């Protein structure tokens, strides 16, 4: 038996820290996989916010949620057409410091009509916002993709950001497969 994929490991760590009734954020909705996972995890009493700058990503996410056989047991998801760096001003003030998990799946939208990629500047701003929104014990996961153009710069920026966080703020970990240096890997943290 092998190790979990980076995406499965991210979900596992979030599932250990978020549960029914919690508020969670998918910082990069993409095709909706993490949004659906989060909506299942927090259930109908929970709340999900999913961000993306591409309308086609949010439409894909909406279809995935609506088409789920257990759609009636999912948390309501607010799909936000905006960059992840806006999450702090988008989430209601009463949720600040109460978010159980924030998930990032960086890079680009597979099959998108336009070749947009996430960028270090807005990603770092979003990570800073996410750490402020998280509750104590909350999880932040960021899957980075060093194998595409611009991906290595973003991966290095995210990993460097996590390494510089004071241990009094969060505990950070990197989960990767060292024999595949260009493959995606996970940077995650648990807020103190």
Backbone as ProteinMPNN parsed JSONL, in Angstrom:
{"seq_chain_A": "XXXXXXXXXXXXXXXXXXXXXXXXXXXXXXXXXXXXXXXXXXXXXXXXXXXXXXXXXXXXXXXXXXXXXXXXXXXXXXXXXXXXXXXXXXXXXXXXXXXXXXXXXXXXXXXXXXXXXXXXXXXXXXXXXXXXXXXXXXXXXXXXXXXXXXXXXXXXXXXXXXXXXXXXXXXXXXXXXXXXXXXXXXXXXXXX", "coords_chain_A": {"N_chain_A": [[0.845, -1.181, 0.0], [0.597, 2.176, -0.878], [1.513, 5.642, -0.183], [-0.813, 8.286, 0.668], [-2.204, 10.393, -1.894], [-1.259, 13.829, -2.543], [-3.533, 15.449, -2.628], [-5.476, 13.844, -1.371], [-4.28, 13.629, 1.144], [-4.401, 16.286, 1.997], [-7.189, 16.583, 2.24], [-7.645, 14.717, 4.25], [-6.335, 15.845, 6.476], [-7.864, 18.152, 6.788], [-10.386, 17.061, 7.323], [-9.922, 16.009, 9.823], [-10.028, 18.271, 11.365], [-12.252, 19.812, 10.87], [-15.815, 19.851, 11.025], [-19.329, 18.839, 11.238], [-21.476, 21.628, 10.899], [-19.525, 23.59, 10.84], [-17.736, 26.478, 9.493], [-16.108, 26.813, 6.41], [-13.552, 27.312, 3.859], [-13.019, 27.243, 0.404], [-10.434, 28.236, -1.283], [-9.769, 28.262, -3.934], [-11.783, 27.448, -6.168], [-11.915, 26.051, -8.677], [-12.602, 23.085, -10.383], [-14.392, 22.233, -8.522], [-13.955, 20.071, -6.756], [-12.746, 20.212, -4.146], [-14.566, 21.964, -2.971], [-16.927, 20.441, -2.949], [-16.078, 18.329, -1.288], [-15.659, 19.794, 1.102], [-18.286, 20.746, 1.553], [-19.605, 18.35, 2.05], [-18.248, 17.568, 4.355], [-18.861, 19.521, 6.351], [-21.608, 19.512, 6.324], [-25.273, 20.082, 6.248], [-25.755, 22.065, 8.167], [-23.526, 23.538, 8.14], [-21.241, 25.904, 6.567], [-20.025, 26.996, 3.47], [-17.625, 28.758, 1.635], [-16.614, 29.483, -1.578], [-14.091, 30.469, -3.729], [-13.206, 31.901, -6.878], [-11.62, 33.265, -9.767], [-12.571, 32.832, -12.235], [-15.478, 32.574, -14.076], [-16.299, 30.248, -15.348], [-15.159, 28.272, -13.777], [-16.588, 28.501, -11.383], [-19.119, 27.852, -12.334], [-18.722, 25.193, -13.072], [-18.209, 24.168, -10.539], [-20.684, 24.686, -9.313], [-22.344, 22.954, -10.819], [-21.205, 20.491, -10.108], [-21.8, 20.343, -7.356], [-24.64, 20.443, -7.426], [-25.16, 18.129, -8.855], [-24.45, 16.079, -7.189], [-25.227, 12.987, -5.649], [-25.999, 13.093, -2.993], [-26.898, 15.669, -2.571], [-28.77, 17.005, -0.971], [-27.794, 16.806, 1.585], [-25.64, 18.401, 1.806], [-23.583, 21.202, 2.779], [-24.696, 24.585, 2.37], [-23.276, 26.393, -0.3], [-21.53, 29.304, -0.914], [-20.73, 30.752, -3.812], [-18.136, 32.616, -4.963], [-17.25, 35.06, -7.176], [-14.375, 36.109, -7.38], [-10.991, 36.976, -6.511], [-8.949, 34.905, -4.386], [-7.602, 36.417, -2.542], [-9.407, 38.214, -1.568], [-10.886, 37.113, 0.433], [-11.04, 37.757, 3.18], [-12.372, 40.231, 3.368], [-14.734, 39.457, 2.217], [-15.961, 37.38, 3.718], [-18.359, 37.381, 6.349], [-17.981, 39.504, 9.201], [-18.51, 38.268, 11.657], [-17.594, 35.709, 11.3], [-14.886, 35.808, 11.254], [-11.913, 34.551, 12.536], [-13.161, 32.224, 13.208], [-13.235, 30.236, 11.338], [-12.956, 26.915, 10.268], [-11.365, 25.584, 8.371], [-9.265, 26.237, 5.547], [-8.807, 25.698, 2.191], [-6.464, 25.49, -0.431], [-5.873, 24.963, -3.826], [-3.606, 25.293, -5.899], [-2.299, 26.795, -8.988], [-3.619, 26.166, -12.063], [-6.762, 26.128, -13.856], [-7.733, 23.093, -14.98], [-8.356, 22.372, -18.377], [-9.451, 24.836, -18.93], [-10.764, 27.676, -20.744], [-9.142, 29.872, -20.896], [-5.714, 30.591, -20.218], [-5.144, 31.081, -17.291], [-3.195, 31.483, -14.332], [-2.578, 30.921, -10.836], [-0.953, 33.373, -8.816], [2.084, 34.321, -7.1], [1.947, 36.808, -5.588], [-0.85, 37.458, -5.091], [-1.571, 35.04, -3.986], [0.011, 34.866, -1.643], [-1.06, 37.04, -0.23], [-3.635, 36.034, 0.134], [-3.097, 33.781, 1.718], [-2.202, 35.038, 4.055], [-4.578, 36.344, 4.785], [-6.169, 34.087, 5.212], [-4.959, 32.863, 7.442], [-5.602, 34.675, 9.414], [-8.36, 34.414, 9.442], [-8.793, 31.816, 10.327], [-9.734, 29.671, 13.049], [-8.426, 28.824, 16.309], [-6.665, 25.817, 16.158], [-7.56, 25.333, 13.636], [-7.247, 24.351, 10.141], [-5.06, 24.882, 7.377], [-4.575, 24.211, 4.047], [-2.436, 23.905, 1.262], [-2.041, 23.005, -1.919], [0.551, 22.84, -4.108], [1.962, 23.397, -7.377], [4.737, 22.799, -8.839], [5.528, 22.095, -11.402], [4.557, 23.471, -13.679], [4.759, 26.388, -15.852], [5.731, 29.153, -14.018], [4.863, 27.935, -11.742], [6.863, 26.897, -9.999], [7.951, 29.213, -8.827], [5.734, 30.108, -7.368], [5.302, 27.907, -5.658], [7.691, 27.927, -4.171], [7.374, 30.409, -2.914], [5.08, 29.975, -1.318], [5.941, 27.86, 0.336], [8.116, 29.121, 1.582], [6.758, 31.185, 2.932], [5.261, 29.671, 4.786], [7.36, 28.541, 6.252], [8.413, 30.762, 7.513], [6.477, 31.513, 9.319], [5.8, 32.231, 12.684], [6.207, 29.785, 15.258], [4.469, 30.088, 17.302], [2.196, 30.963, 16.12], [1.38, 29.085, 14.17], [1.715, 25.597, 13.325], [3.625, 24.189, 10.839], [3.81, 22.025, 7.949], [5.322, 20.053, 5.363], [4.367, 18.005, 2.73], [5.512, 15.762, 0.538], [6.68, 14.013, -2.414], [9.814, 13.12, -2.745], [11.232, 11.89, -4.846], [10.108, 12.795, -7.133], [10.543, 15.655, -8.209], [9.153, 17.659, -9.674], [6.524, 17.186, -9.241], [3.213, 17.783, -7.829], [2.889, 19.111, -4.494], [2.167, 19.294, -0.955], [1.632, 21.943, 1.252], [0.935, 22.54, 4.518], [-0.832, 23.754, 7.41], [-1.462, 23.987, 10.92], [-3.323, 25.999, 12.881], [-2.356, 27.64, 15.827]], "CA_chain_A": [[0.0, 0.0, 0.0], [1.393, 3.394, -0.989], [1.104, 6.81, 0.576], [-1.923, 9.046, 0.112], [-1.862, 11.488, -2.803], [-1.243, 15.103, -1.821], [-4.918, 15.922, -2.508], [-6.127, 13.034, -0.331], [-3.705, 13.992, 2.438], [-4.983, 17.58, 2.357], [-8.552, 16.338, 2.712], [-7.589, 13.992, 5.526], [-6.006, 16.788, 7.545], [-9.015, 19.031, 6.987], [-11.458, 16.274, 7.95], [-9.579, 15.861, 11.239], [-10.143, 19.549, 12.058], [-13.536, 20.45, 10.545], [-16.919, 18.906, 11.163], [-20.682, 19.355, 11.034], [-21.812, 22.955, 11.388], [-18.409, 24.53, 10.74], [-17.544, 27.324, 8.317], [-14.875, 26.454, 5.717], [-13.317, 28.086, 2.647], [-12.25, 26.732, -0.722], [-9.847, 29.467, -1.814], [-9.582, 28.104, -5.384], [-12.857, 26.495, -6.475], [-11.548, 25.179, -9.791], [-13.694, 22.232, -10.859], [-15.328, 21.969, -7.431], [-13.688, 18.875, -5.946], [-12.583, 20.566, -2.733], [-15.818, 22.561, -2.5], [-17.823, 19.325, -2.647], [-15.541, 17.674, -0.087], [-15.947, 20.651, 2.253], [-19.743, 20.767, 1.772], [-19.932, 17.067, 2.696], [-17.624, 17.528, 5.676], [-19.542, 20.366, 7.344], [-23.025, 19.178, 6.306], [-26.278, 21.105, 5.978], [-25.705, 23.162, 9.149], [-22.269, 24.238, 7.929], [-21.213, 26.976, 5.584], [-18.864, 26.926, 2.591], [-17.355, 29.858, 0.708], [-15.693, 29.032, -2.625], [-13.619, 31.609, -4.519], [-12.463, 31.712, -8.119], [-11.68, 34.437, -10.642], [-13.125, 32.412, -13.52], [-16.892, 32.199, -14.004], [-16.466, 28.851, -15.767], [-14.819, 27.433, -12.634], [-17.721, 28.511, -10.456], [-20.217, 27.096, -12.952], [-18.351, 23.786, -12.923], [-18.404, 23.85, -9.124], [-22.137, 24.653, -9.075], [-22.855, 21.706, -11.407], [-20.729, 19.355, -9.303], [-22.587, 20.316, -6.125], [-26.037, 20.121, -7.746], [-25.241, 16.77, -9.37], [-24.065, 15.087, -6.188], [-26.407, 12.213, -5.233], [-26.377, 13.472, -1.635], [-26.947, 17.136, -2.575], [-29.612, 17.488, 0.123], [-27.078, 16.751, 2.862], [-24.453, 19.246, 1.699], [-23.655, 22.582, 3.276], [-24.878, 25.573, 1.312], [-22.005, 26.958, -0.735], [-21.571, 30.615, -1.537], [-19.719, 30.789, -4.865], [-17.718, 34.017, -5.034], [-16.45, 35.395, -8.362], [-13.354, 37.066, -6.926], [-9.738, 36.343, -6.138], [-8.882, 34.402, -3.013], [-7.061, 37.459, -1.666], [-10.529, 39.014, -1.058], [-11.719, 36.321, 1.34], [-11.242, 38.386, 4.489], [-13.44, 41.229, 3.278], [-15.961, 38.807, 1.747], [-16.611, 36.646, 4.802], [-18.929, 38.253, 7.372], [-17.089, 39.752, 10.342], [-18.751, 37.325, 12.761], [-16.892, 34.454, 11.012], [-13.44, 36.012, 11.378], [-11.384, 33.83, 13.687], [-14.02, 31.067, 13.498], [-13.208, 29.327, 10.189], [-12.309, 25.645, 10.631], [-10.367, 25.161, 7.38], [-9.151, 26.923, 4.263], [-8.076, 24.848, 1.251], [-5.961, 26.072, -1.673], [-5.354, 24.042, -4.833], [-3.06, 26.356, -6.734], [-1.939, 26.437, -10.365], [-4.538, 26.621, -13.103], [-7.981, 25.344, -14.04], [-7.566, 22.149, -16.09], [-9.343, 22.461, -19.443], [-10.046, 26.177, -19.011], [-10.667, 28.333, -22.05], [-8.051, 30.847, -20.844], [-4.604, 30.035, -19.434], [-4.847, 31.835, -16.077], [-2.568, 30.742, -13.239], [-2.482, 31.66, -9.591], [0.303, 34.113, -8.765], [2.602, 34.445, -5.74], [1.497, 38.004, -4.869], [-2.22, 37.315, -4.583], [-1.619, 33.848, -3.144], [0.55, 35.202, -0.318], [-2.07, 37.877, 0.427], [-4.725, 35.135, 0.529], [-2.622, 32.966, 2.848], [-2.223, 35.92, 5.229], [-5.988, 36.51, 5.158], [-6.66, 32.801, 5.714], [-4.456, 32.615, 8.803], [-6.377, 35.542, 10.313], [-9.737, 33.917, 9.504], [-8.854, 30.513, 10.986], [-9.833, 29.558, 14.504], [-7.376, 28.022, 16.921], [-6.859, 24.415, 15.781], [-8.003, 25.256, 12.247], [-6.282, 23.848, 9.16], [-4.87, 25.509, 6.079], [-3.834, 23.325, 3.138], [-2.124, 24.514, -0.03], [-1.382, 22.11, -2.869], [1.307, 23.652, -5.067], [2.288, 22.675, -8.608], [5.976, 23.378, -9.362], [5.842, 21.602, -12.739], [4.097, 24.303, -14.797], [5.41, 27.693, -15.915], [5.325, 30.002, -12.905], [4.515, 27.115, -10.585], [7.988, 26.768, -9.059], [8.03, 30.461, -8.068], [4.641, 30.138, -6.401], [5.565, 26.867, -4.663], [8.748, 28.43, -3.289], [6.812, 31.501, -2.117], [4.176, 29.395, -0.32], [6.739, 27.118, 1.307], [8.862, 30.11, 2.345], [5.804, 31.837, 3.826], [4.96, 28.742, 5.88], [8.567, 28.376, 7.066], [8.633, 31.991, 8.282], [5.438, 31.723, 10.336], [6.235, 31.877, 14.038], [5.58, 28.568, 15.778], [3.393, 30.485, 18.208], [1.022, 31.216, 15.274], [0.941, 27.849, 13.509], [2.66, 24.52, 13.052], [3.582, 23.941, 9.392], [4.368, 20.763, 7.477], [5.376, 19.867, 3.914], [4.145, 16.602, 2.365], [5.878, 15.637, -0.879], [7.36, 12.813, -2.877], [11.082, 13.692, -3.187], [11.739, 11.31, -6.094], [9.421, 13.479, -8.239], [10.654, 17.064, -7.817], [8.213, 18.544, -10.373], [5.14, 16.808, -8.955], [2.542, 18.612, -6.823], [3.084, 18.756, -3.085], [1.255, 19.931, -0.009], [2.094, 22.734, 2.396], [-0.231, 22.635, 5.382], [-0.564, 24.22, 8.759], [-2.462, 23.917, 11.967], [-3.208, 27.253, 13.636], [-2.283, 27.491, 17.302]], "C_chain_A": [[0.887, 1.239, 0.0], [0.878, 4.496, -0.08], [-0.091, 7.476, -0.099], [-1.404, 10.079, -0.879], [-1.871, 12.787, -2.002], [-2.664, 15.648, -1.639], [-5.67, 15.156, -1.418], [-5.592, 13.37, 1.05], [-4.257, 15.334, 2.908], [-6.393, 17.382, 2.917], [-8.56, 15.632, 4.064], [-7.31, 14.947, 6.679], [-7.153, 17.742, 7.815], [-10.122, 18.281, 7.717], [-11.202, 16.063, 9.445], [-9.852, 17.134, 12.038], [-11.456, 20.295, 11.792], [-14.639, 19.4, 10.636], [-18.259, 19.572, 10.962], [-20.899, 20.714, 11.69], [-20.709, 23.992, 11.268], [-18.494, 25.379, 9.475], [-16.174, 26.989, 7.735], [-14.775, 27.246, 4.415], [-12.536, 27.252, 1.645], [-11.726, 27.971, -1.441], [-9.689, 29.445, -3.325], [-10.564, 27.049, -5.867], [-12.516, 25.549, -7.621], [-12.739, 24.396, -10.31], [-14.607, 21.746, -9.738], [-15.059, 20.768, -6.558], [-13.555, 19.202, -4.464], [-13.851, 21.196, -2.175], [-16.805, 21.464, -2.116], [-17.359, 18.596, -1.391], [-15.881, 18.491, 1.164], [-17.439, 20.676, 2.58], [-20.217, 19.465, 2.417], [-19.441, 17.057, 4.139], [-18.399, 18.326, 6.706], [-21.059, 20.195, 7.336], [-23.97, 20.355, 6.206], [-26.312, 22.255, 6.987], [-24.426, 23.984, 8.998], [-22.386, 25.301, 6.859], [-19.918, 26.88, 4.792], [-18.811, 28.186, 1.735], [-16.33, 29.339, -0.284], [-15.378, 30.198, -3.547], [-12.983, 31.144, -5.816], [-12.63, 32.971, -8.96], [-12.303, 34.1, -11.988], [-14.569, 31.941, -13.344], [-17.09, 30.741, -14.393], [-16.101, 27.89, -14.639], [-15.988, 27.367, -11.653], [-18.921, 27.769, -11.023], [-19.953, 25.595, -12.85], [-18.573, 23.32, -11.484], [-19.893, 23.743, -8.804], [-22.739, 23.351, -9.6], [-22.444, 20.487, -10.583], [-21.545, 19.229, -8.023], [-24.024, 19.875, -6.396], [-26.185, 18.677, -8.194], [-24.867, 15.695, -8.374], [-25.305, 14.33, -5.721], [-26.886, 12.551, -3.822], [-26.508, 14.99, -1.492], [-27.764, 17.698, -1.419], [-28.92, 17.498, 1.467], [-25.808, 17.602, 2.85], [-24.677, 20.592, 2.363], [-23.981, 23.502, 2.119], [-23.522, 26.194, 0.98], [-22.238, 28.302, -1.391], [-20.41, 30.679, -2.519], [-19.391, 32.241, -5.165], [-16.803, 34.224, -6.241], [-15.495, 36.514, -7.976], [-12.098, 36.279, -6.587], [-9.728, 35.934, -4.681], [-8.325, 35.428, -2.03], [-8.157, 38.35, -1.08], [-11.33, 38.288, 0.024], [-11.999, 37.014, 2.669], [-12.346, 39.443, 4.434], [-14.765, 40.628, 2.814], [-16.697, 38.079, 2.87], [-17.155, 37.625, 5.845], [-18.01, 38.344, 8.594], [-17.281, 38.74, 11.466], [-18.071, 35.964, 12.524], [-15.374, 34.595, 11.13], [-12.946, 35.368, 12.669], [-12.177, 32.593, 14.048], [-14.03, 30.037, 12.367], [-12.404, 28.074, 10.561], [-11.21, 25.248, 9.658], [-10.437, 26.04, 6.142], [-8.281, 26.042, 3.376], [-7.707, 25.637, -0.002], [-5.501, 24.923, -2.56], [-4.877, 24.946, -5.968], [-2.748, 25.875, -8.149], [-2.904, 27.033, -11.357], [-5.725, 25.679, -13.19], [-7.787, 24.405, -15.219], [-8.709, 22.282, -17.104], [-9.975, 23.829, -19.611], [-9.844, 26.778, -20.391], [-9.568, 29.39, -22.077], [-6.967, 30.337, -19.898], [-4.225, 30.882, -18.211], [-4.18, 30.938, -15.047], [-2.634, 31.594, -11.976], [-1.073, 32.25, -9.495], [0.771, 34.312, -7.325], [2.058, 35.647, -4.968], [0.112, 37.863, -4.278], [-2.346, 36.083, -3.685], [-1.095, 34.152, -1.747], [-0.423, 36.097, 0.456], [-3.228, 37.021, 0.927], [-4.325, 34.258, 1.711], [-2.629, 33.787, 4.136], [-3.658, 36.124, 5.722], [-6.521, 35.228, 5.794], [-6.207, 32.551, 7.147], [-5.212, 33.481, 9.811], [-7.809, 35.035, 10.479], [-9.864, 32.615, 10.292], [-9.026, 30.632, 12.498], [-8.615, 28.799, 15.028], [-7.671, 26.549, 16.637], [-7.314, 24.236, 14.348], [-6.873, 24.849, 11.307], [-6.257, 24.712, 7.915], [-4.071, 24.527, 5.244], [-3.634, 24.05, 1.819], [-1.381, 23.492, -0.874], [-0.758, 22.993, -3.937], [1.775, 22.771, -6.22], [3.549, 23.266, -9.247], [6.275, 23.014, -10.809], [5.363, 22.444, -13.902], [4.803, 25.654, -14.753], [4.855, 28.614, -14.832], [5.041, 29.228, -11.629], [5.624, 26.99, -9.556], [8.107, 28.036, -8.205], [6.944, 30.513, -6.993], [4.867, 29.105, -5.297], [6.622, 27.333, -3.666], [8.222, 29.532, -2.379], [5.919, 30.958, -0.999], [4.977, 28.664, 0.753], [7.551, 28.077, 2.18], [7.984, 30.836, 3.35], [5.529, 30.954, 5.039], [6.162, 28.587, 6.815], [8.814, 29.591, 7.959], [7.566, 32.243, 9.352], [5.987, 31.377, 11.717], [5.505, 30.627, 14.53], [4.473, 28.881, 16.77], [2.099, 30.76, 17.443], [0.486, 29.915, 14.695], [2.086, 26.853, 13.424], [2.514, 24.184, 11.575], [4.261, 22.624, 9.051], [4.367, 20.769, 5.952], [5.261, 18.373, 3.65], [4.433, 16.482, 0.876], [6.573, 14.318, -1.141], [8.701, 13.243, -3.483], [11.663, 13.088, -4.465], [11.122, 11.962, -7.328], [9.426, 14.98, -7.968], [9.68, 18.011, -8.509], [6.757, 18.222, -10.045], [4.541, 17.707, -7.88], [2.911, 18.16, -5.413], [2.233, 19.664, -2.215], [2.023, 20.694, 1.053], [0.846, 22.937, 3.259], [0.16, 23.208, 6.734], [-1.772, 24.042, 9.653], [-2.286, 25.172, 12.811], [-3.215, 26.965, 15.127], [-3.458, 28.185, 17.961]], "O_chain_A": [[1.823, 1.336, 0.793], [-0.066, 4.306, 0.687], [-0.35, 7.259, -1.282], [-0.292, 10.585, -0.726], [-2.428, 12.839, -0.906], [-2.966, 16.244, -0.606], [-6.413, 15.75, -0.636], [-6.347, 13.396, 2.021], [-4.549, 15.502, 4.092], [-6.74, 17.954, 3.95], [-9.395, 15.927, 4.919], [-7.955, 14.879, 7.725], [-7.391, 18.106, 8.967], [-10.732, 18.824, 8.638], [-12.14, 15.954, 10.234], [-9.904, 17.085, 13.267], [-11.73, 21.309, 12.435], [-14.422, 18.22, 10.361], [-18.328, 20.734, 10.563], [-20.563, 20.929, 12.854], [-20.936, 25.164, 11.567], [-19.211, 25.055, 8.528], [-15.192, 26.891, 8.47], [-15.768, 27.782, 3.924], [-11.526, 26.635, 1.983], [-12.477, 28.669, -2.122], [-9.495, 30.494, -3.94], [-10.21, 25.874, -5.963], [-12.804, 24.355, -7.536], [-13.772, 24.978, -10.64], [-15.502, 20.935, -9.977], [-15.87, 20.465, -5.682], [-14.174, 18.551, -3.622], [-14.177, 20.98, -1.008], [-17.449, 21.548, -1.07], [-18.172, 18.281, -0.523], [-16.336, 17.939, 2.166], [-17.818, 20.632, 3.751], [-21.131, 19.479, 3.241], [-20.143, 16.59, 5.037], [-18.581, 17.86, 7.831], [-21.734, 20.679, 8.244], [-23.532, 21.5, 6.092], [-26.85, 23.319, 6.681], [-24.266, 25.012, 9.656], [-23.461, 25.564, 6.32], [-18.843, 26.705, 5.365], [-19.822, 28.622, 1.183], [-15.291, 28.812, 0.114], [-16.282, 30.839, -4.081], [-12.304, 30.117, -5.852], [-13.649, 33.656, -8.877], [-12.538, 34.995, -12.8], [-14.847, 31.029, -12.566], [-17.952, 30.064, -13.833], [-16.673, 26.803, -14.551], [-16.33, 26.293, -11.157], [-19.661, 27.125, -10.279], [-20.867, 24.819, -12.571], [-19.064, 22.217, -11.246], [-20.317, 22.822, -8.107], [-23.545, 22.715, -8.919], [-23.236, 19.566, -10.386], [-21.94, 18.126, -7.646], [-24.563, 19.032, -5.68], [-27.219, 18.056, -7.945], [-24.959, 14.508, -8.686], [-26.327, 14.947, -5.425], [-28.049, 12.322, -3.492], [-26.26, 15.536, -0.417], [-27.459, 18.789, -0.936], [-29.403, 18.135, 2.404], [-24.998, 17.531, 3.774], [-25.809, 21.059, 2.493], [-23.581, 23.228, 0.987], [-22.724, 26.483, 1.872], [-23.045, 28.425, -2.313], [-19.247, 30.664, -2.116], [-20.263, 33.009, -5.572], [-15.722, 33.64, -6.321], [-15.759, 37.694, -8.207], [-12.144, 35.064, -6.401], [-10.407, 36.533, -3.847], [-8.55, 35.323, -0.824], [-7.882, 39.157, -0.192], [-12.35, 38.801, 0.483], [-13.089, 36.869, 3.223], [-13.162, 39.538, 5.351], [-15.816, 41.241, 3.005], [-17.922, 38.155, 2.96], [-16.482, 38.597, 6.187], [-17.35, 37.373, 8.963], [-16.322, 38.389, 12.154], [-17.982, 35.154, 13.447], [-14.658, 33.594, 11.106], [-13.488, 35.607, 13.748], [-11.914, 31.966, 15.075], [-14.771, 29.057, 12.441], [-11.304, 28.174, 11.103], [-10.222, 24.637, 10.065], [-11.499, 26.518, 5.745], [-7.165, 25.68, 3.748], [-8.533, 26.359, -0.562], [-4.816, 24.012, -2.095], [-5.638, 25.309, -6.865], [-2.912, 24.697, -8.466], [-3.006, 28.253, -11.486], [-5.691, 24.567, -12.662], [-7.684, 24.867, -16.355], [-9.881, 22.303, -16.73], [-10.941, 23.972, -20.36], [-8.899, 26.446, -21.107], [-9.104, 29.771, -23.152], [-7.278, 29.716, -18.881], [-3.091, 31.351, -18.118], [-4.548, 29.772, -14.899], [-2.733, 32.819, -12.038], [-0.119, 31.686, -10.031], [-0.054, 34.456, -6.423], [1.735, 35.509, -3.788], [-0.086, 38.12, -3.091], [-3.132, 36.079, -2.737], [-1.701, 33.733, -0.76], [-0.591, 35.93, 1.664], [-3.745, 37.253, 2.02], [-5.134, 34.02, 2.608], [-3.019, 33.285, 5.19], [-3.921, 36.082, 6.924], [-7.237, 35.276, 6.793], [-6.989, 32.08, 7.973], [-5.436, 33.056, 10.945], [-8.406, 35.208, 11.542], [-10.918, 32.335, 10.863], [-8.529, 31.564, 13.13], [-7.868, 28.203, 14.252], [-8.792, 26.085, 16.848], [-7.444, 23.104, 13.881], [-5.694, 24.987, 11.637], [-7.287, 25.207, 7.458], [-3.015, 24.06, 5.669], [-4.537, 24.721, 1.319], [-0.234, 23.151, -0.585], [-1.439, 23.788, -4.586], [1.96, 21.564, -6.064], [3.447, 24.142, -10.107], [7.199, 23.579, -11.395], [5.734, 22.154, -15.04], [5.381, 26.021, -13.73], [3.645, 28.825, -14.748], [4.985, 29.814, -10.548], [5.351, 26.98, -8.356], [8.339, 27.949, -7.0], [7.2, 30.91, -5.856], [4.646, 29.4, -4.123], [6.464, 27.154, -2.459], [8.58, 29.588, -1.202], [5.992, 31.427, 0.137], [4.719, 28.83, 1.945], [7.662, 27.868, 3.388], [8.4, 31.08, 4.482], [5.56, 31.422, 6.177], [5.997, 28.51, 8.032], [9.37, 29.453, 9.049], [7.75, 33.11, 10.207], [6.585, 30.315, 11.888], [4.321, 30.442, 14.246], [3.628, 28.029, 17.048], [1.023, 30.789, 18.04], [-0.72, 29.668, 14.723], [3.261, 27.219, 13.448], [1.407, 23.921, 11.104], [5.159, 22.166, 9.757], [3.521, 21.407, 5.325], [5.964, 17.57, 4.263], [3.701, 17.025, 0.048], [6.992, 13.611, -0.224], [8.729, 13.692, -4.629], [12.506, 13.714, -5.106], [11.565, 11.708, -8.448], [8.411, 15.527, -7.539], [9.402, 19.084, -7.973], [5.852, 18.91, -10.517], [5.272, 18.325, -7.106], [3.203, 16.988, -5.173], [1.665, 20.655, -2.673], [2.945, 20.165, 1.674], [-0.17, 23.444, 2.784], [1.319, 23.155, 7.144], [-2.917, 23.961, 9.208], [-1.222, 25.388, 13.392], [-3.991, 26.143, 15.613], [-3.574, 28.173, 19.186]]}, "name": "protein", "num_of_chains": 1, "seq": "XXXXXXXXXXXXXXXXXXXXXXXXXXXXXXXXXXXXXXXXXXXXXXXXXXXXXXXXXXXXXXXXXXXXXXXXXXXXXXXXXXXXXXXXXXXXXXXXXXXXXXXXXXXXXXXXXXXXXXXXXXXXXXXXXXXXXXXXXXXXXXXXXXXXXXXXXXXXXXXXXXXXXXXXXXXXXXXXXXXXXXXXXXXXXXXX"}
